[in-house]
Coordinates of C-alpha atoms in Angstrom, one line a residue:
X121 CA -9.9 9.3 10.4
X122 CA -9.0 6.7 7.9
X123 CA -8.6 3.0 8.8
X124 CA -7.5 0.1 6.7
X125 CA -8.6 -3.4 7.6
X126 CA -5.7 -5.7 6.5
X127 CA -7.7 -8.9 6.9
X128 CA -11.2 -10.1 6.4
X129 CA -11.3 -10.8 10.1
X130 CA -10.1 -7.3 11.2
X131 CA -12.4 -5.5 13.6
X132 CA -12.7 -1.7 13.9
X133 CA -11.5 -0.3 17.3
X134 CA -14.6 0.7 19.3
X135 CA -15.6 2.8 22.2
X136 CA -17.3 0.3 24.5
X137 CA -19.2 3.0 26.6
X138 CA -20.4 6.5 25.9
X139 CA -17.8 8.0 28.3
X140 CA -14.8 6.0 27.2
X141 CA -11.8 7.9 26.0
X142 CA -10.1 4.8 24.7
X143 CA -11.2 2.5 21.9
X144 CA -10.7 -1.2 22.5
X145 CA -8.5 -2.9 20.0
X146 CA -8.9 -6.6 19.3
X147 CA -6.4 -9.3 18.5
X148 CA -6.3 -10.9 15.1
X149 CA -4.3 -14.1 15.3
X150 CA -4.5 -17.2 13.1
X151 CA -4.1 -19.5 16.0
X152 CA -4.4 -18.7 19.8
X153 CA -1.2 -17.3 21.2
X154 CA -0.2 -18.4 24.7
X155 CA 2.1 -16.1 26.6
X156 CA 3.9 -17.7 29.5
X157 CA 4.5 -15.9 32.8
X158 CA 7.3 -13.3 32.4
X159 CA 7.2 -13.6 28.6
X160 CA 6.3 -11.2 25.7
X161 CA 4.4 -11.5 22.5
X162 CA 3.7 -9.2 19.5
X163 CA -0.1 -9.4 18.8
X164 CA -1.4 -8.4 15.4
X165 CA -4.7 -6.5 15.1
X166 CA -5.4 -6.5 11.4
X167 CA -5.7 -2.7 11.2
X168 CA -3.7 0.2 9.9
X169 CA -4.7 3.8 10.4
X170 CA -4.0 7.2 8.8
X171 CA -3.7 9.8 11.5
X172 CA -3.7 13.5 10.6
X173 CA -0.5 15.4 11.2
X174 CA -0.5 16.7 14.8
X175 CA -2.2 13.6 16.2
X176 CA -0.9 10.4 17.7
X177 CA -2.6 7.2 18.7
X178 CA -1.6 6.1 22.2
X179 CA -1.8 2.3 22.8
X180 CA -2.5 1.5 26.4
X181 CA -3.1 -1.6 28.5
X182 CA -6.6 -2.6 29.4
X183 CA -7.1 -2.3 33.2
X184 CA -9.2 -5.4 33.4
X185 CA -6.5 -7.6 31.8
X186 CA -3.9 -6.0 34.1
X187 CA -5.8 -6.6 37.3
X188 CA -7.3 -10.0 36.5
X189 CA -4.4 -11.6 34.6
X190 CA -1.3 -9.3 35.0
X191 CA -1.3 -8.5 31.3
X192 CA 0.4 -5.2 30.3
X193 CA 2.3 -3.6 27.5
X194 CA 6.1 -4.1 27.2
X195 CA 6.7 -0.4 26.7
X196 CA 4.1 1.0 29.1
X197 CA 2.3 3.1 26.5
X198 CA 2.9 2.7 22.8
X199 CA 2.8 5.5 20.3
X200 CA 1.5 5.3 16.7
X201 CA 2.9 8.3 14.8
X202 CA 0.9 10.2 12.1
X203 CA 3.3 9.0 9.4
X204 CA 3.1 5.2 10.2
X205 CA 1.0 3.2 7.8
X206 CA 1.8 -0.4 8.8
X207 CA -0.4 -2.8 10.8
X208 CA -0.8 -1.9 14.5
X209 CA 0.7 -4.7 16.6
X210 CA 0.5 -4.8 20.4
X211 CA 3.6 -5.6 22.4
X212 CA 2.1 -7.6 25.3
X213 CA 3.8 -8.9 28.4
X214 CA 2.5 -11.3 31.0
X215 CA 3.4 -10.1 34.5
X216 CA 1.0 -12.7 36.0
X217 CA 1.7 -16.0 37.6
X218 CA -0.1 -18.1 35.0
X219 CA 0.0 -18.5 31.2
X220 CA -2.4 -16.2 29.3
X221 CA -3.9 -17.1 25.9
X222 CA -4.9 -14.6 23.4
X223 CA -7.5 -15.6 20.9
X224 CA -8.7 -13.8 17.7
X225 CA -11.3 -11.2 18.6
X226 CA -10.1 -10.7 22.2
X227 CA -9.9 -7.1 23.4
X228 CA -6.1 -6.8 24.0
X229 CA -5.4 -3.1 24.4
X230 CA -7.0 0.3 24.1
X231 CA -6.2 3.2 21.8
X232 CA -6.6 6.9 22.6
X233 CA -6.2 9.5 19.9
X234 CA -4.5 12.7 21.2
X235 CA -3.4 16.0 19.7
X236 CA 0.2 17.0 20.3
X237 CA 2.4 20.1 19.9
X238 CA 5.9 20.2 18.5
X239 CA 8.4 22.5 20.2
X240 CA 11.5 24.2 19.1
X241 CA 14.3 24.3 21.7
X242 CA 15.8 27.6 22.8
X243 CA 19.1 27.1 24.7
X244 CA 19.5 29.2 27.8
X245 CA 21.8 29.4 30.9
X246 CA 18.9 30.1 33.3
X247 CA 15.3 28.9 33.8
X248 CA 12.6 30.9 35.6
X249 CA 12.2 30.1 39.3
X250 CA 9.2 28.3 40.8
X251 CA 8.2 27.5 44.4
X252 CA 9.3 23.8 43.8
X253 CA 12.6 24.7 42.1
X254 CA 14.8 21.7 41.6
X255 CA 13.0 19.5 44.2
X256 CA 12.6 16.0 42.7
X257 CA 10.9 12.8 43.6
X258 CA 8.9 13.0 46.8
X259 CA 9.8 16.7 47.2
X260 CA 6.3 18.0 47.9
X261 CA 5.9 15.7 50.9
X262 CA 2.2 15.1 50.0
X263 CA 0.7 11.6 50.4

């Protein structure tokens, strides 16, 4: 997969352990960015990628930042489409009680590369039946 470093300080995403499915992505900021409690920031990474068609890059929060500092992603999980060529920027939100400062080089999110399928819709008046049927939230009764 191709990657373009858009700054001399850009750092390749990297798998931090042998079993990791997500690559850590690092911040690339000129000055530290402080995110107040309840506020958002768009954090640049200094990288752009070229995904093959049929793949996406999923941008996910890092669990350590979430648990220790309340840092998450504004949109839950971000998607980088195969036709996007701009710099990857991370939309971060501070759910914590204290300000959080992002410095250049900090691991700010993780990226998982995933294959996907495109579907074509076929309109119908009926759907096949299942044991669950139309049962929604909490329907299974399992804990």
